[in-house]
Short mmCIF file of C-alpha atoms and ligand atoms in Angstrom, two decimals:
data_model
loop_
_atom_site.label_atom_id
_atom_site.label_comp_id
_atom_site.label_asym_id
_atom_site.label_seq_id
_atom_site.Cartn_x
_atom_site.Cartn_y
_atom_site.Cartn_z
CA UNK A 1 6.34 -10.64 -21.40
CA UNK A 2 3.52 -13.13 -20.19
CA UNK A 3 5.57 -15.81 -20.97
CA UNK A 4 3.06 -18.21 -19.01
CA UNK A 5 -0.24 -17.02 -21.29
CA UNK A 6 -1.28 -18.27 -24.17
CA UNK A 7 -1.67 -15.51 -26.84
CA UNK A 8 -4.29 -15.62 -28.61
CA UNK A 9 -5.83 -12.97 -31.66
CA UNK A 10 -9.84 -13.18 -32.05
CA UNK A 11 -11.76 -11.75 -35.29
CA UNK A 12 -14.79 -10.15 -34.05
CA UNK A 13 -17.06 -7.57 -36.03
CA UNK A 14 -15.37 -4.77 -34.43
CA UNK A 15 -11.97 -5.98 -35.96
CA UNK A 16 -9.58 -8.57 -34.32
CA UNK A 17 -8.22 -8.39 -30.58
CA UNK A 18 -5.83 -9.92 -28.59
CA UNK A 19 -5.76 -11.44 -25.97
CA UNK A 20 -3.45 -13.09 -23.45
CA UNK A 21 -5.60 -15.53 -21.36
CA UNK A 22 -3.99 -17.35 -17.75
CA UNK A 23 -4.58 -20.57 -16.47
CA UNK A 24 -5.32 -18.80 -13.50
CA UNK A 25 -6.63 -15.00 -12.17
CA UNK A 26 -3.02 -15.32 -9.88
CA UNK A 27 -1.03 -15.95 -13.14
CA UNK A 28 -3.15 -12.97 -14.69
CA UNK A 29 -1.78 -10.63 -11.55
CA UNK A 30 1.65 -11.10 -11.61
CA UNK A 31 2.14 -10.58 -15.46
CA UNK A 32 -0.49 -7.25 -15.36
CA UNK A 33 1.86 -5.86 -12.63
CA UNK A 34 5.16 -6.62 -14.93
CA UNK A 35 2.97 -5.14 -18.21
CA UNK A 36 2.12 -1.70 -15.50
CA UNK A 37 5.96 -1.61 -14.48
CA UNK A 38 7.36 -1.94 -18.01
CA UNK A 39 4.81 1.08 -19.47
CA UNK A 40 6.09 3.08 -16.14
CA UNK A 41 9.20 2.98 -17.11
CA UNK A 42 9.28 3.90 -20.52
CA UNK A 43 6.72 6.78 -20.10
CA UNK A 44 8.83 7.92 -17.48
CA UNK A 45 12.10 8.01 -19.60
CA UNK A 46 9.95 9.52 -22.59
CA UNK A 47 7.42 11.85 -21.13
CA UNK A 48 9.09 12.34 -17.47
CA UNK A 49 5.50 11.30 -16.46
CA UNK A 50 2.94 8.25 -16.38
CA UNK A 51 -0.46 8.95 -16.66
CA UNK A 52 -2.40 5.46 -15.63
CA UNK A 53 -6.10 5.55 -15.45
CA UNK A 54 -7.64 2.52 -13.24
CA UNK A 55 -11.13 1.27 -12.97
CA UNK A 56 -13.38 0.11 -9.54
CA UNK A 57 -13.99 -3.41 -9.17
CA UNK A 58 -12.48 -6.26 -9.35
CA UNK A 59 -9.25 -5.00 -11.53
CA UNK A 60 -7.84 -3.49 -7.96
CA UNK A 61 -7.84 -7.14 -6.47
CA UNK A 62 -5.29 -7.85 -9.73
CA UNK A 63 -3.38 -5.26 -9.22
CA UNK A 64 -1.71 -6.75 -6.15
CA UNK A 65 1.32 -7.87 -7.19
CA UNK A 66 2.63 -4.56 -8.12
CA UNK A 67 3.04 -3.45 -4.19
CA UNK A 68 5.35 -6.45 -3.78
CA UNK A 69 8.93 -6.64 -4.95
CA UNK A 70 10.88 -6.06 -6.80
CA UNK A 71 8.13 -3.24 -8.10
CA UNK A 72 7.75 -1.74 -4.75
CA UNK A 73 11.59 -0.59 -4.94
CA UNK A 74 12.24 -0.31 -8.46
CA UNK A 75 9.30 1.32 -10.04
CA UNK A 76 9.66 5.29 -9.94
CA UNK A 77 6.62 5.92 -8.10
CA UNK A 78 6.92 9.79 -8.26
CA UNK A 79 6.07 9.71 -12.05
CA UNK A 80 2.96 8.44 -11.51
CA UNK A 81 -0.20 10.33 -11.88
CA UNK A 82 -3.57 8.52 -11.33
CA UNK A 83 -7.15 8.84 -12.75
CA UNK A 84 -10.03 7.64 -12.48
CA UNK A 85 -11.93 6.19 -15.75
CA UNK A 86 -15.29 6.30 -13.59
CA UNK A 87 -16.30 7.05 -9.90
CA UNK A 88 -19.32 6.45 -7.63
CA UNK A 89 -20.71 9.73 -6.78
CA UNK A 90 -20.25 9.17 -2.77
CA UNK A 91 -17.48 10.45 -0.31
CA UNK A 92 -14.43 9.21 -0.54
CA UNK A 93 -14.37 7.45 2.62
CA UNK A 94 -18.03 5.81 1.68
CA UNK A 95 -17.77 1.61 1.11
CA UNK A 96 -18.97 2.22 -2.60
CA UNK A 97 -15.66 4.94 -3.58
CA UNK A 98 -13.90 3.62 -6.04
CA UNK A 99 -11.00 6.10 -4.78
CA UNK A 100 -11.31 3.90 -1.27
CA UNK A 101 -10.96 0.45 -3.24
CA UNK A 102 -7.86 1.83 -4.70
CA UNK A 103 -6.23 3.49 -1.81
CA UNK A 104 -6.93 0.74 0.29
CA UNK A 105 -5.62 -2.23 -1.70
CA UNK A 106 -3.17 0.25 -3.86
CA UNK A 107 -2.42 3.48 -3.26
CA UNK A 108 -1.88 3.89 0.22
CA UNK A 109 0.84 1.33 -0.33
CA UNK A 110 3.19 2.74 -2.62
CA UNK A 111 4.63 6.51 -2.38
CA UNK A 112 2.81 8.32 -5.25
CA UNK A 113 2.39 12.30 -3.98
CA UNK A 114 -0.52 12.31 -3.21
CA UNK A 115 -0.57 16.03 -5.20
CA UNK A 116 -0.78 13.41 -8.21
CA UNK A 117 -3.52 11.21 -7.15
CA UNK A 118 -6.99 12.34 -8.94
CA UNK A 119 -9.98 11.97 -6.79
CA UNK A 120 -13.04 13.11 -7.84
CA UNK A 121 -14.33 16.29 -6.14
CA UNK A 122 -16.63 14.41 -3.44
CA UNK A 123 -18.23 17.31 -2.42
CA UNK A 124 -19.98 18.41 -5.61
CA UNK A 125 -23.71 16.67 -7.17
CA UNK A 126 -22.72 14.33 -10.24
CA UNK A 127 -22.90 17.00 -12.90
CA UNK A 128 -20.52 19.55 -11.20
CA UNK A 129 -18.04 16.52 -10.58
CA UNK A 130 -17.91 15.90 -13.86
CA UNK A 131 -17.42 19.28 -15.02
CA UNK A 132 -14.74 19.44 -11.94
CA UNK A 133 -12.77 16.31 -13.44
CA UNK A 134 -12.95 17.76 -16.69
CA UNK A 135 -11.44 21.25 -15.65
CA UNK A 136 -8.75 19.35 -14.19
CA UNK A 137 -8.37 17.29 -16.91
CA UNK A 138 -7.95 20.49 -19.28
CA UNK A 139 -5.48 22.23 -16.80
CA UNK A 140 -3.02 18.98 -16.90
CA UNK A 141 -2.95 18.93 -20.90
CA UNK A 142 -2.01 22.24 -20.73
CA UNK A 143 0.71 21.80 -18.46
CA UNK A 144 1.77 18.86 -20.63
CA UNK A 145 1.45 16.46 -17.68
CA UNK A 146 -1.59 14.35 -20.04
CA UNK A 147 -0.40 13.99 -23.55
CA UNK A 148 -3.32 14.65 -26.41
CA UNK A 149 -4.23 12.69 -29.44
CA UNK A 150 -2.80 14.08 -32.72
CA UNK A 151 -5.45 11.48 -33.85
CA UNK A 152 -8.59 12.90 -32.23
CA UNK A 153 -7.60 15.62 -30.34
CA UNK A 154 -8.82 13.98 -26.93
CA UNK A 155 -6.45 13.62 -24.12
CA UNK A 156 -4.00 10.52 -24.62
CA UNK A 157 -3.41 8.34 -21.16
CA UNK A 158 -0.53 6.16 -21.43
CA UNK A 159 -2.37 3.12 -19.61
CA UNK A 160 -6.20 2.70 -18.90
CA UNK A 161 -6.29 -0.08 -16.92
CA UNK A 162 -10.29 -1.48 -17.37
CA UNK A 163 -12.59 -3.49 -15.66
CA UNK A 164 -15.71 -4.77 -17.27
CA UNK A 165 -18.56 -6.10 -15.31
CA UNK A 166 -20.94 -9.55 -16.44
CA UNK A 167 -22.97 -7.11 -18.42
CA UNK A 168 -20.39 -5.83 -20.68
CA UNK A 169 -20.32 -2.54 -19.41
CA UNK A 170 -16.83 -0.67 -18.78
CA UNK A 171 -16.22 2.48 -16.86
CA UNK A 172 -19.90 3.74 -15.95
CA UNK A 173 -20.67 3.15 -19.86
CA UNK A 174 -23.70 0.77 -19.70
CA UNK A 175 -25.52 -1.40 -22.19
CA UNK A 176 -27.80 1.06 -24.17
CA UNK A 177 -27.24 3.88 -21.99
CA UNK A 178 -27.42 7.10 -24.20
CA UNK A 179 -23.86 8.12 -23.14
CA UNK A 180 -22.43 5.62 -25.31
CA UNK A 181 -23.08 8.16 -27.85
CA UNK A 182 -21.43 10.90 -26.17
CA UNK A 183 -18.82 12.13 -28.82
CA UNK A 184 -18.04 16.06 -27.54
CA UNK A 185 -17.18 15.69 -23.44
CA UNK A 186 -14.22 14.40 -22.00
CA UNK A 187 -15.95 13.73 -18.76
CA UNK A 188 -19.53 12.59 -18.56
CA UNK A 189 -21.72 11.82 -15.69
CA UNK A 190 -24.82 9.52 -15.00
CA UNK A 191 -27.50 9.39 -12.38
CA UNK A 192 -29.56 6.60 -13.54
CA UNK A 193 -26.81 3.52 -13.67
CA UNK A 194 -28.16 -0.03 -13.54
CA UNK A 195 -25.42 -0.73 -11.03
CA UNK A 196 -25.52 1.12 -8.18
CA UNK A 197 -24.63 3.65 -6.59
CA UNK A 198 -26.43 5.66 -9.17
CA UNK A 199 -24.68 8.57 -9.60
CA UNK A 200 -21.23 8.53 -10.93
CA UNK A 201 -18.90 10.04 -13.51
CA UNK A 202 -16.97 8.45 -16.11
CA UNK A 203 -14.75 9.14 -18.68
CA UNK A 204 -16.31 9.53 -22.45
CA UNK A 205 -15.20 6.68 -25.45
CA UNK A 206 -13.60 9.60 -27.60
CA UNK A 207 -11.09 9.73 -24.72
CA UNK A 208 -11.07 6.15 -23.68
CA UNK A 209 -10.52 5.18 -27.47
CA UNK A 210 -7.48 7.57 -27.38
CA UNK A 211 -5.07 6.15 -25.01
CA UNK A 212 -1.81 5.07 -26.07
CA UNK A 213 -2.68 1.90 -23.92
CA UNK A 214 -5.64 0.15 -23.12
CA UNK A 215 -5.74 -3.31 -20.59
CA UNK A 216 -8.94 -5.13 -20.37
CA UNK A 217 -8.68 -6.80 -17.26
CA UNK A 218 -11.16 -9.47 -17.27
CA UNK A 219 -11.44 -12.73 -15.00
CA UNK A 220 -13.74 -15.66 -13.75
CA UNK A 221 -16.51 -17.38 -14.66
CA UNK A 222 -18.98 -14.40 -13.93
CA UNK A 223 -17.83 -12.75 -17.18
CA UNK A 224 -17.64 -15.91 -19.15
CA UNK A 225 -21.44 -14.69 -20.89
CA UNK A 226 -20.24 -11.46 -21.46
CA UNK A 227 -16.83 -12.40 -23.03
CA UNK A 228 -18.80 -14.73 -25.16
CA UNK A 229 -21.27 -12.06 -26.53
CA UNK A 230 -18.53 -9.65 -27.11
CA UNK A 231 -16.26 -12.03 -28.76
CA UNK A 232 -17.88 -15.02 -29.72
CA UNK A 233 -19.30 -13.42 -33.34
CA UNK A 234 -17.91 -12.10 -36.45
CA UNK A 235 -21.26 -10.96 -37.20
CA UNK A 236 -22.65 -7.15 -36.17
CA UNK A 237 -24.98 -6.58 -33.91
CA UNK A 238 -27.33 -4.23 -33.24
CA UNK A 239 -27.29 -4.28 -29.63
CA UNK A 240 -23.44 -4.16 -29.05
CA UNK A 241 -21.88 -3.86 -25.61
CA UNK A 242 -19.42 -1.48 -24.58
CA UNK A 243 -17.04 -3.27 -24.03
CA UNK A 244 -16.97 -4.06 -28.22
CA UNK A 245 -16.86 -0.20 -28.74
CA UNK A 246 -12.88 -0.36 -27.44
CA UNK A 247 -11.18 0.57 -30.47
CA UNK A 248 -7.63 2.70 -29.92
CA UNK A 249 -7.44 5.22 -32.84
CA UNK A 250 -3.78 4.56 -32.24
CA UNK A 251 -2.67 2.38 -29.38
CA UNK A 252 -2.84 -1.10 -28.17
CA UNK A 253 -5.75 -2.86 -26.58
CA UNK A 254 -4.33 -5.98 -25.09
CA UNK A 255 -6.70 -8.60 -23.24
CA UNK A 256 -5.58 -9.81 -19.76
CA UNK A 257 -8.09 -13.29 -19.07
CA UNK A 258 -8.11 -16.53 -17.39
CA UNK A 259 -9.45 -19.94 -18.86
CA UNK A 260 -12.77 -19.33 -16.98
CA UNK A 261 -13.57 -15.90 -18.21
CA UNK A 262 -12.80 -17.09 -21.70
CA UNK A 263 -14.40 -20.61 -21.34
CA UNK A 264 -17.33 -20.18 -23.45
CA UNK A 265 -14.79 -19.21 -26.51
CA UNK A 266 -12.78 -22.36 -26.41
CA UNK A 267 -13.96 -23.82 -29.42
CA UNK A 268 -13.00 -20.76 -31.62
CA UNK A 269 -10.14 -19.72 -29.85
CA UNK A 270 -9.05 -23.80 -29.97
CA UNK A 271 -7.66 -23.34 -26.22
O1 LIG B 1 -19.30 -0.41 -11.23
C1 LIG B 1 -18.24 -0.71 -11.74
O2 LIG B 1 -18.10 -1.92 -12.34
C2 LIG B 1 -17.07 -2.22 -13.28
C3 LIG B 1 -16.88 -3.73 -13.30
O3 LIG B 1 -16.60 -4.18 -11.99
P1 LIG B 1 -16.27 -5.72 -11.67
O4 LIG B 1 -16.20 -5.81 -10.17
O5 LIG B 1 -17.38 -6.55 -12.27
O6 LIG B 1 -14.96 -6.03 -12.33
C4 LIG B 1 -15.80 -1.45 -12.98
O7 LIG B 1 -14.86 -1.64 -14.03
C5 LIG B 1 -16.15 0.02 -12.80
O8 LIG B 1 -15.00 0.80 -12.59
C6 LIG B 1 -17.06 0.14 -11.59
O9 LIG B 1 -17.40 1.48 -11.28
#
């Protein structure tokens, strides 16, 4: 797997994490859509489903490759079920959905039912889509569709694919935001987010921190600062990012970077 990367493993103060890091954001692509296929198919074969959770942003743009051959034919698109990690409180059809991004560039590509495609109740304010998502949520655990933590108890996704913007945030979790704290709801939501739109939902870090599979997907020089802050220190903090509070209970959290997004580290990752 990502034979073209250079692996690297980085000690920071939340414990060490590796990363692959690409020459290039097209290199990045095509080895994130092999990584996707390859947890497909063995959650498929295990489970007889694969839960994937995606982000907004700039993540969809890498996810290109995996509408191309050979994954358009061989993955087994009908064991797919897709979630949301965090949505923009707008219709669906409105520039800012995250749901749009995806089914645009994504979705409306590949032959997922669309039964199995998790869109946010558009209709309902932030709190009540939220609690909407989280109801849902709760019915698919108990239908054994989402697996749950034996760890933590939280529902286990088999792949969060993440995004994280310049400012270290992921999902709608935001630097200092009191929801980083937020250690009893599955689903959370937020009307006062730096970034807008506003309004949005997202999922909580007691559920993110229990996948089975986390991918950081993190590329160019716009995140270069945030990469550094997040990874650049062995020493604590007291204003840490979100992005540093990633940490599976029991999974893998794997890295997916280019040379600019990681250009600031060079010296201690000796790239
Ligand atoms: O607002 C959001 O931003 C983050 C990061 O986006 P990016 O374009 O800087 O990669 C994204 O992961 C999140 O899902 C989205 O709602």
């Amino acid at each position: 797997m990502a034979s073209e990367a250079t692996s690297i493993e980085v000690a920071t103060a939340t414990g060490k994490k590796e990363l692959l890091v690409f020459e290039r954001e097209e290199e990045l692509a095509v080895s994130l859509a092999k990584y996707t296929a390859e947890l497909s198919e063995k959650f498929a074969q295990e489970r007889g489903a694969f839960t994937l959770v995606i982000s907004g942003g700039s993540l969809i743009k890498s996810l290109r490759k995996l509408v191309d051959s050979p994954y358009l034919e061989s993955v087994d698109w009908t064991k797919w079920h897709v979630f949301w990690v965090d949505e923009r409180v707008v219709p669906k059809d409105h520039a800012d959905s995250n749901y749009k991004l995806a089914y645009d560039v994504f979705l409306s590509k590949v032959p997922i039912p669309p039964g199995q495609v998790y869109a946010i109740n558009d209709s309902l304010s932030a709190e009540g889509a939220a609690d909407d998502y989280e109801t849902c949520l709760k019915h698919l655990v108990n239908t054994g569709v989402v697996a749950v933590s034996p760890a933590t108890g939280f529902p286990k996704f088999d792949l969060m694919l993440l995004g994280m913007g310049p400012d270290g945030h992921i999902a709608s979790l935001f630097p200092g935001h009191p929801l980083l704290n937020e250690n009893r709801r599955w689903i959370t939501f937020i009307e006062d987010s730096p970034k807008p739109p506003p309004e949005r939902i997202t999922f909580t870090f007691p559920v993110i921190n229990s996948s089975a599979n986390v991918a950081l997907v993190v590329a160019g020089s716009g995140k270069a600062g945030a990469v550094h802050r997040a990874l650049g220190s062995e020493q604590s903090s007291s204003d840490v990012l979100p992005v540093e509070m990633v940490s599976l209970k029991d999974g893998k959290f794997l890295w997916f970077t280019d040379k600019a997004a990681v250009s600031m580290l060079r010296e201690k990752a000796s790239l």
